[in-house]
Amino acid sequence: MSMGSPGCEHTGCTTPLHSPLYISHTHTDTMAWLDEADDIKPPRSLLGLPELRWPGVYLPYYDRLALEESPWVLRMTEAPAPAAPPSSTPEPNQAKPSQPQDPPSGTEGQVEERCLEQVQTMVVGEVLKDVDTACKLLNIAPDPLDWNCVDVQKWLLWTEHLHKLPQVSMMFQELSGRDLCSMTEADFRQRSSQFGDMLYAHLDIWRSAAAMKERCPPEVIADDNSWSDVMRIYPSQPIHLWQFLRDLLLKPHNYSRCIRWLNKEKGIFKIEDSALVARLWGMRKNRPAMNYDKLSRSIRQYYKKGIIRKPDVSRRLVYQFVNPV
DNA sequence: GAGCAGGATCCTC
DNA sequence: GAGGATCCTGCTC
């Protein structure tokens, strides 16, 4: 499947589909999974709409969960599904009159529905995991309504970093989460004509995720890694630097460009972008002046404690957990 | 110049 | 007191 160009010219929908935040680009592992899952095909209504792949797959799940507070969901689901565009070079099986393509048989339709359900569940799981991770790393509540002004700024800085946006946070100063949630998409665009719709869509995902968490029992949306389990068990514990680093390492689809494992079994990791890791740590600890010099000093304090050390073959920006998971 | 090592001091919880 | 932030000097790559 190809992603194609952004936009929604097929449906005429006004929803800002160019926004990567409909399905965050952080879900690269999910996207890779989809690319590899050749045996799982989307419904025929989605074929021929490559640029609508994610919204098309994603939205029905939200629709099923009746997230009526997400207007962009409703707009999309209301849009008529257009027919697949004619192919100039039809595939051999399409030419066979004995294998009519439309309408799909009942069994075929059920298979499509099951496949779609699998994809939807997986995608939503990834969204919730990413929101969960961001909450832990930023030390903010999952529900935007609970954010204070500082939390809002953290979230904005985080979103800037994650999606490589220019500085937009200054356009939303002195706003609480409740203020933010009461704003319309137009209000967002008024503050940032270029990225307001992206932020609005992203905030919508967070609000939807918060609503979903209220509906779903914890075990349904539980992260499957043991480290996050520890974080859930001790949510009020102040996070340590080594915990923070390990949390980043355990989310490679989000943070591999700033920190990654060199040898996970031995606990050896490399900080790829020292400035960014320091900035993230500073955000987590409310220390705007944090830099890598300070962060690395804190790492070196772990040498004496036997938590982190330099690997046997010392390399720049490479460290090793003494007791890897 | 960037990263590393480690001492010293201060702050917060 | 523990953990971390900050500042510092000196060294290596």
Short mmCIF file of C-alpha atoms (C1' of nucleotides) in Angstrom, two decimals, chain A residues 274 292 297 300 303 310 316-317 319, chain B residues 1-8 12:
data_model
loop_
_atom_site.label_atom_id
_atom_site.label_comp_id
_atom_site.label_asym_id
_atom_site.label_seq_id
_atom_site.Cartn_x
_atom_site.Cartn_y
_atom_site.Cartn_z
CA SER A 274 22.13 14.42 23.32
CA TYR A 292 23.45 17.32 28.17
CA ARG A 297 26.82 14.40 35.10
CA ARG A 300 27.91 9.56 35.90
CA TYR A 303 28.60 4.83 38.18
CA LYS A 310 30.49 2.91 30.52
CA ARG A 316 31.11 8.63 23.12
CA LEU A 317 27.44 8.83 24.14
CA TYR A 319 26.40 3.83 28.24
"C1'" DG B 1 34.18 21.96 20.26
"C1'" DA B 2 31.90 18.12 22.22
"C1'" DG B 3 32.05 14.70 25.37
"C1'" DC B 4 33.86 12.67 29.61
"C1'" DA B 5 35.32 12.35 34.58
"C1'" DG B 6 34.71 13.76 39.00
"C1'" DG B 7 34.71 17.31 43.00
"C1'" DA B 8 31.90 20.62 45.26
"C1'" DT B 12 13.94 19.79 46.90
#
